[in-house]
Amino acid sequence: MEKRYLLPPQVANATIKSGVAKANLPISRIIFLAIFAGMFIGFGAYGDIVIMQTLKNIDVGVMKFFGASVFPIGLMLVVMAGGELFTGNNLMTLALMDKKITLNGLLKNWIFVYIGNFIGSFLLALVIYKTGLLKDAAADLSLGIAKGKVGLTFEVAFYRGILCNILVVLAVWMATAAQDIVSKIFACWFPVMLFVLSGYEHSVANMFFLPMGKLLGLSITWGEIWFNNIIPVTIGNIVGGGIIVPLVYYICYVKPFKEKENVNKDKVLTK
């Protein structure tokens, strides 16, 4: 029977190859794909708001679950339709640890992807606002979400960002392991659903939620949007998705094989 998934060491190698490809993308492609990814995450965030508005007066847990159930469409679109997402690209540090890319290559991708993600998220928020679709209960809910996010302390936003991106990069990891589209959908759905249901913080999603709140009239400044939420969440996302998960998997799935290869090379050279 044909095996329809990759084993963890194979996923690690595929992730490293992907990191090399991402580090060598031209800036124009990075920007366009990142704008798309920001919009994709925004579509999921908007769906989250729409479905939760109908349930907020019934049961909070049910409301969060149904909202969380539609949010993962954003990552599915990124993974399967194509996009450059900052939080997912945090896994590029695996290629950096393996010395397959340089720090400059990593930072070039991250910086331009981050900028593109913000442009895409904000543009989608602006267009949806202009449609007039977000009103009444949906508008109230959107305002409440934005107000709650800017009200977080730096520490709380940071730790929620860590937990969020551990799950997001694990979703990307499992989607890489999956070898057919249905498996990739499920690989994306469960971890992302869980992070939304749990109340963790995703920097790119917040690039949609917070500007939308401001557009709807919430009295917040751009400084509060960035310094109260997006910046600490971004740092947390990097720690969770760019350090914790890649470091553990490098130690477990990459380093042992490299050491074995070096031993074998030494044996060949001594013959």
mmCIF file of C-alpha atoms in Angstrom, residues 17-242:
data_model
loop_
_atom_site.group_PDB
_atom_site.id
_atom_site.type_symbol
_atom_site.label_atom_id
_atom_site.label_comp_id
_atom_site.label_asym_id
_atom_site.label_seq_id
_atom_site.Cartn_x
_atom_site.Cartn_y
_atom_site.Cartn_z
ATOM 1 C CA LYS A 17 14.558 22.756 1.111
ATOM 2 C CA SER A 18 11.510 25.021 1.317
ATOM 3 C CA GLY A 19 13.469 27.443 3.509
ATOM 4 C CA VAL A 20 16.249 27.591 0.918
ATOM 5 C CA ALA A 21 13.735 28.313 -1.839
ATOM 6 C CA LYS A 22 12.042 31.025 0.230
ATOM 7 C CA ALA A 23 15.356 32.688 1.094
ATOM 8 C CA ASN A 24 16.154 32.951 -2.629
ATOM 9 C CA LEU A 25 12.822 34.327 -3.811
ATOM 10 C CA PRO A 26 13.034 37.718 -5.530
ATOM 11 C CA ILE A 27 11.575 40.542 -3.474
ATOM 12 C CA SER A 28 8.772 41.252 -5.978
ATOM 13 C CA ARG A 29 7.463 37.686 -5.688
ATOM 14 C CA ILE A 30 7.778 37.785 -1.908
ATOM 15 C CA ILE A 31 5.691 40.965 -1.721
ATOM 16 C CA PHE A 32 2.913 39.737 -4.026
ATOM 17 C CA LEU A 33 2.646 36.322 -2.354
ATOM 18 C CA ALA A 34 2.768 37.927 1.095
ATOM 19 C CA ILE A 35 -0.046 40.332 0.227
ATOM 20 C CA PHE A 36 -2.113 37.357 -0.874
ATOM 21 C CA ALA A 37 -1.309 35.488 2.352
ATOM 22 C CA GLY A 38 -2.368 38.494 4.442
ATOM 23 C CA MET A 39 -5.656 38.581 2.572
ATOM 24 C CA PHE A 40 -6.130 34.825 2.985
ATOM 25 C CA ILE A 41 -5.723 35.063 6.767
ATOM 26 C CA GLY A 42 -8.086 38.043 6.745
ATOM 27 C CA PHE A 43 -10.751 36.012 4.924
ATOM 28 C CA GLY A 44 -10.562 33.409 7.684
ATOM 29 C CA ALA A 45 -10.718 36.113 10.352
ATOM 30 C CA TYR A 46 -13.772 37.700 8.755
ATOM 31 C CA GLY A 47 -15.527 34.338 8.555
ATOM 32 C CA ASP A 48 -14.707 33.874 12.233
ATOM 33 C CA ILE A 49 -16.478 37.145 13.074
ATOM 34 C CA VAL A 50 -19.527 36.429 10.914
ATOM 35 C CA ILE A 51 -20.254 33.036 12.410
ATOM 36 C CA MET A 52 -19.546 34.067 16.017
ATOM 37 C CA GLN A 53 -21.956 37.009 15.913
ATOM 38 C CA THR A 54 -24.900 34.623 15.661
ATOM 39 C CA LEU A 55 -23.843 32.592 18.695
ATOM 40 C CA LYS A 56 -22.441 35.112 21.168
ATOM 41 C CA ASN A 57 -25.691 35.263 23.166
ATOM 42 C CA ILE A 58 -26.131 31.482 23.244
ATOM 43 C CA ASP A 59 -22.912 29.926 24.550
ATOM 44 C CA VAL A 60 -19.365 31.304 24.613
ATOM 45 C CA GLY A 61 -17.701 27.929 24.116
ATOM 46 C CA VAL A 62 -19.897 27.030 21.150
ATOM 47 C CA MET A 63 -19.372 30.504 19.710
ATOM 48 C CA LYS A 64 -15.564 30.162 19.924
ATOM 49 C CA PHE A 65 -15.599 26.670 18.453
ATOM 50 C CA PHE A 66 -17.656 27.584 15.395
ATOM 51 C CA GLY A 67 -15.550 30.690 14.844
ATOM 52 C CA ALA A 68 -12.400 28.619 15.189
ATOM 53 C CA SER A 69 -13.778 26.053 12.758
ATOM 54 C CA VAL A 70 -13.807 28.496 9.820
ATOM 55 C CA PHE A 71 -10.651 30.460 10.613
ATOM 56 C CA PRO A 72 -8.237 27.744 9.290
ATOM 57 C CA ILE A 73 -9.332 28.435 5.699
ATOM 58 C CA GLY A 74 -6.670 31.166 5.748
ATOM 59 C CA LEU A 75 -3.774 28.763 6.276
ATOM 60 C CA MET A 76 -5.312 26.252 3.862
ATOM 61 C CA LEU A 77 -5.258 28.902 1.145
ATOM 62 C CA VAL A 78 -1.663 29.835 1.977
ATOM 63 C CA VAL A 79 -0.472 26.221 1.898
ATOM 64 C CA MET A 80 -2.443 24.969 -1.100
ATOM 65 C CA ALA A 81 -3.145 28.042 -3.235
ATOM 66 C CA GLY A 82 0.245 29.620 -2.558
ATOM 67 C CA GLY A 83 1.319 32.476 -0.313
ATOM 68 C CA GLU A 84 4.104 33.726 1.913
ATOM 69 C CA LEU A 85 2.989 33.898 5.547
ATOM 70 C CA PHE A 86 5.292 35.351 8.202
ATOM 71 C CA THR A 87 4.257 32.978 10.975
ATOM 72 C CA GLY A 88 4.641 29.886 8.795
ATOM 73 C CA ASN A 89 7.957 31.158 7.444
ATOM 74 C CA ASN A 90 9.325 31.213 10.977
ATOM 75 C CA LEU A 91 10.180 27.570 10.227
ATOM 76 C CA MET A 92 12.928 28.878 7.934
ATOM 77 C CA THR A 93 15.185 28.926 10.993
ATOM 78 C CA LEU A 94 15.515 25.161 10.506
ATOM 79 C CA ALA A 95 17.378 25.849 7.253
ATOM 80 C CA LEU A 96 19.428 28.494 9.061
ATOM 81 C CA MET A 97 20.403 26.013 11.786
ATOM 82 C CA ASP A 98 21.417 23.560 9.057
ATOM 83 C CA LYS A 99 23.566 26.306 7.470
ATOM 84 C CA LYS A 100 21.676 26.051 4.197
ATOM 85 C CA ILE A 101 20.692 29.739 4.230
ATOM 86 C CA THR A 102 22.261 32.880 5.648
ATOM 87 C CA LEU A 103 20.834 35.180 8.298
ATOM 88 C CA ASN A 104 20.543 37.895 5.635
ATOM 89 C CA GLY A 105 18.478 35.570 3.443
ATOM 90 C CA LEU A 106 16.209 34.743 6.344
ATOM 91 C CA LEU A 107 15.715 38.370 7.378
ATOM 92 C CA LYS A 108 15.090 39.480 3.787
ATOM 93 C CA ASN A 109 12.225 37.016 3.535
ATOM 94 C CA TRP A 110 10.798 37.754 6.971
ATOM 95 C CA ILE A 111 10.894 41.544 6.605
ATOM 96 C CA PHE A 112 9.269 41.711 3.175
ATOM 97 C CA VAL A 113 6.770 38.961 3.989
ATOM 98 C CA TYR A 114 5.793 40.818 7.165
ATOM 99 C CA ILE A 115 5.277 44.052 5.237
ATOM 100 C CA GLY A 116 3.287 42.267 2.531
ATOM 101 C CA ASN A 117 1.144 40.434 5.097
ATOM 102 C CA PHE A 118 0.230 43.762 6.705
ATOM 103 C CA ILE A 119 -0.625 45.346 3.357
ATOM 104 C CA GLY A 120 -2.853 42.401 2.413
ATOM 105 C CA SER A 121 -4.571 42.206 5.795
ATOM 106 C CA PHE A 122 -5.213 45.946 5.947
ATOM 107 C CA LEU A 123 -6.447 46.160 2.348
ATOM 108 C CA LEU A 124 -8.930 43.346 2.950
ATOM 109 C CA ALA A 125 -10.122 45.000 6.169
ATOM 110 C CA LEU A 126 -10.602 48.275 4.267
ATOM 111 C CA VAL A 127 -12.505 46.652 1.392
ATOM 112 C CA ILE A 128 -14.776 44.662 3.737
ATOM 113 C CA TYR A 129 -15.431 47.855 5.722
ATOM 114 C CA LYS A 130 -16.374 49.640 2.477
ATOM 115 C CA THR A 131 -18.839 46.871 1.557
ATOM 116 C CA GLY A 132 -20.975 47.710 4.576
ATOM 117 C CA LEU A 133 -21.369 44.011 5.367
ATOM 118 C CA LEU A 134 -19.829 44.300 8.822
ATOM 119 C CA LYS A 135 -22.618 45.938 10.823
ATOM 120 C CA ASP A 136 -24.917 45.487 13.823
ATOM 121 C CA ALA A 137 -23.925 42.414 15.873
ATOM 122 C CA ALA A 138 -20.920 41.638 13.652
ATOM 123 C CA ALA A 139 -19.594 45.176 14.021
ATOM 124 C CA ASP A 140 -20.082 45.082 17.788
ATOM 125 C CA LEU A 141 -18.235 41.785 18.001
ATOM 126 C CA SER A 142 -15.409 43.088 15.827
ATOM 127 C CA LEU A 143 -15.064 46.156 18.061
ATOM 128 C CA GLY A 144 -14.998 43.920 21.147
ATOM 129 C CA ILE A 145 -12.281 41.706 19.648
ATOM 130 C CA ALA A 146 -10.086 44.690 18.779
ATOM 131 C CA LYS A 147 -10.626 46.319 22.178
ATOM 132 C CA GLY A 148 -9.719 43.117 23.983
ATOM 133 C CA LYS A 149 -6.527 42.683 21.962
ATOM 134 C CA VAL A 150 -5.159 46.185 22.580
ATOM 135 C CA GLY A 151 -6.026 45.767 26.262
ATOM 136 C CA LEU A 152 -3.565 42.908 26.725
ATOM 137 C CA THR A 153 -0.341 43.486 28.606
ATOM 138 C CA PHE A 154 2.936 43.016 26.738
ATOM 139 C CA GLU A 155 3.652 39.844 28.709
ATOM 140 C CA VAL A 156 0.256 38.265 28.061
ATOM 141 C CA ALA A 157 0.368 39.090 24.341
ATOM 142 C CA PHE A 158 3.919 37.685 24.132
ATOM 143 C CA TYR A 159 3.067 34.359 25.758
ATOM 144 C CA ARG A 160 -0.129 33.953 23.747
ATOM 145 C CA GLY A 161 1.947 34.602 20.637
ATOM 146 C CA ILE A 162 4.347 31.798 21.587
ATOM 147 C CA LEU A 163 1.558 29.272 22.043
ATOM 148 C CA CYS A 164 -0.162 30.351 18.846
ATOM 149 C CA ASN A 165 2.788 29.870 16.564
ATOM 150 C CA ILE A 166 3.825 26.565 18.054
ATOM 151 C CA LEU A 167 0.496 25.290 16.740
ATOM 152 C CA VAL A 168 0.660 27.184 13.440
ATOM 153 C CA VAL A 169 4.088 25.857 12.441
ATOM 154 C CA LEU A 170 3.035 22.369 13.535
ATOM 155 C CA ALA A 171 0.090 22.730 11.145
ATOM 156 C CA VAL A 172 2.532 23.689 8.376
ATOM 157 C CA TRP A 173 4.789 20.786 9.403
ATOM 158 C CA MET A 174 1.921 18.284 9.187
ATOM 159 C CA ALA A 175 0.693 19.785 5.900
ATOM 160 C CA THR A 176 4.201 19.210 4.529
ATOM 161 C CA ALA A 177 3.980 15.592 5.678
ATOM 162 C CA ALA A 178 0.617 15.130 3.962
ATOM 163 C CA GLN A 179 0.799 14.029 0.337
ATOM 164 C CA ASP A 180 -2.761 14.698 -0.825
ATOM 165 C CA ILE A 181 -5.011 17.728 -0.613
ATOM 166 C CA VAL A 182 -7.585 16.258 1.797
ATOM 167 C CA SER A 183 -4.843 15.300 4.246
ATOM 168 C CA LYS A 184 -3.365 18.792 3.963
ATOM 169 C CA ILE A 185 -6.770 20.300 4.787
ATOM 170 C CA PHE A 186 -7.069 18.246 7.966
ATOM 171 C CA ALA A 187 -3.432 18.938 8.848
ATOM 172 C CA CYS A 188 -4.142 22.676 8.705
ATOM 173 C CA TRP A 189 -7.562 22.541 10.335
ATOM 174 C CA PHE A 190 -6.943 20.889 13.702
ATOM 175 C CA PRO A 191 -3.949 22.904 15.041
ATOM 176 C CA VAL A 192 -5.260 26.250 13.754
ATOM 177 C CA MET A 193 -8.754 25.561 15.073
ATOM 178 C CA LEU A 194 -7.169 24.769 18.441
ATOM 179 C CA PHE A 195 -5.126 27.978 18.653
ATOM 180 C CA VAL A 196 -8.164 30.134 17.830
ATOM 181 C CA LEU A 197 -10.398 28.219 20.233
ATOM 182 C CA SER A 198 -7.760 28.589 22.967
ATOM 183 C CA GLY A 199 -7.504 32.358 22.553
ATOM 184 C CA TYR A 200 -3.872 32.567 21.436
ATOM 185 C CA GLU A 201 -2.552 35.513 19.420
ATOM 186 C CA HIS A 202 -1.541 35.490 15.739
ATOM 187 C CA SER A 203 0.306 38.582 14.489
ATOM 188 C CA VAL A 204 -1.000 38.467 10.913
ATOM 189 C CA ALA A 205 -4.614 37.806 11.955
ATOM 190 C CA ASN A 206 -4.334 40.800 14.274
ATOM 191 C CA MET A 207 -3.240 42.903 11.298
ATOM 192 C CA PHE A 208 -6.843 42.370 10.152
ATOM 193 C CA PHE A 209 -8.749 42.435 13.453
ATOM 194 C CA LEU A 210 -7.169 45.609 14.859
ATOM 195 C CA PRO A 211 -7.352 47.869 11.776
ATOM 196 C CA MET A 212 -10.940 46.679 11.303
ATOM 197 C CA GLY A 213 -11.757 47.806 14.826
ATOM 198 C CA LYS A 214 -10.187 51.190 14.118
ATOM 199 C CA LEU A 215 -12.085 51.544 10.850
ATOM 200 C CA LEU A 216 -15.337 50.785 12.695
ATOM 201 C CA GLY A 217 -14.686 53.647 15.100
ATOM 202 C CA LEU A 218 -12.815 52.147 18.044
ATOM 203 C CA SER A 219 -10.800 54.879 19.746
ATOM 204 C CA ILE A 220 -7.331 53.368 19.391
ATOM 205 C CA THR A 221 -4.145 54.754 17.888
ATOM 206 C CA TRP A 222 -1.781 53.008 15.493
ATOM 207 C CA GLY A 223 0.771 53.145 18.296
ATOM 208 C CA GLU A 224 -1.551 51.132 20.537
ATOM 209 C CA ILE A 225 -2.232 48.673 17.734
ATOM 210 C CA TRP A 226 1.466 48.014 17.220
ATOM 211 C CA PHE A 227 2.984 48.384 20.682
ATOM 212 C CA ASN A 228 0.124 46.949 22.744
ATOM 213 C CA ASN A 229 -0.439 43.932 20.534
ATOM 214 C CA ILE A 230 1.181 43.270 17.167
ATOM 215 C CA ILE A 231 4.813 43.770 18.244
ATOM 216 C CA PRO A 232 4.706 41.616 21.414
ATOM 217 C CA VAL A 233 2.627 39.002 19.573
ATOM 218 C CA THR A 234 5.143 38.985 16.713
ATOM 219 C CA ILE A 235 8.033 38.429 19.125
ATOM 220 C CA GLY A 236 6.089 35.601 20.751
ATOM 221 C CA ASN A 237 5.297 34.098 17.343
ATOM 222 C CA ILE A 238 9.013 34.085 16.489
ATOM 223 C CA VAL A 239 9.910 32.407 19.783
ATOM 224 C CA GLY A 240 7.247 29.717 19.366
ATOM 225 C CA GLY A 241 7.520 29.066 15.647
ATOM 226 C CA GLY A 242 11.053 30.199 14.896
#
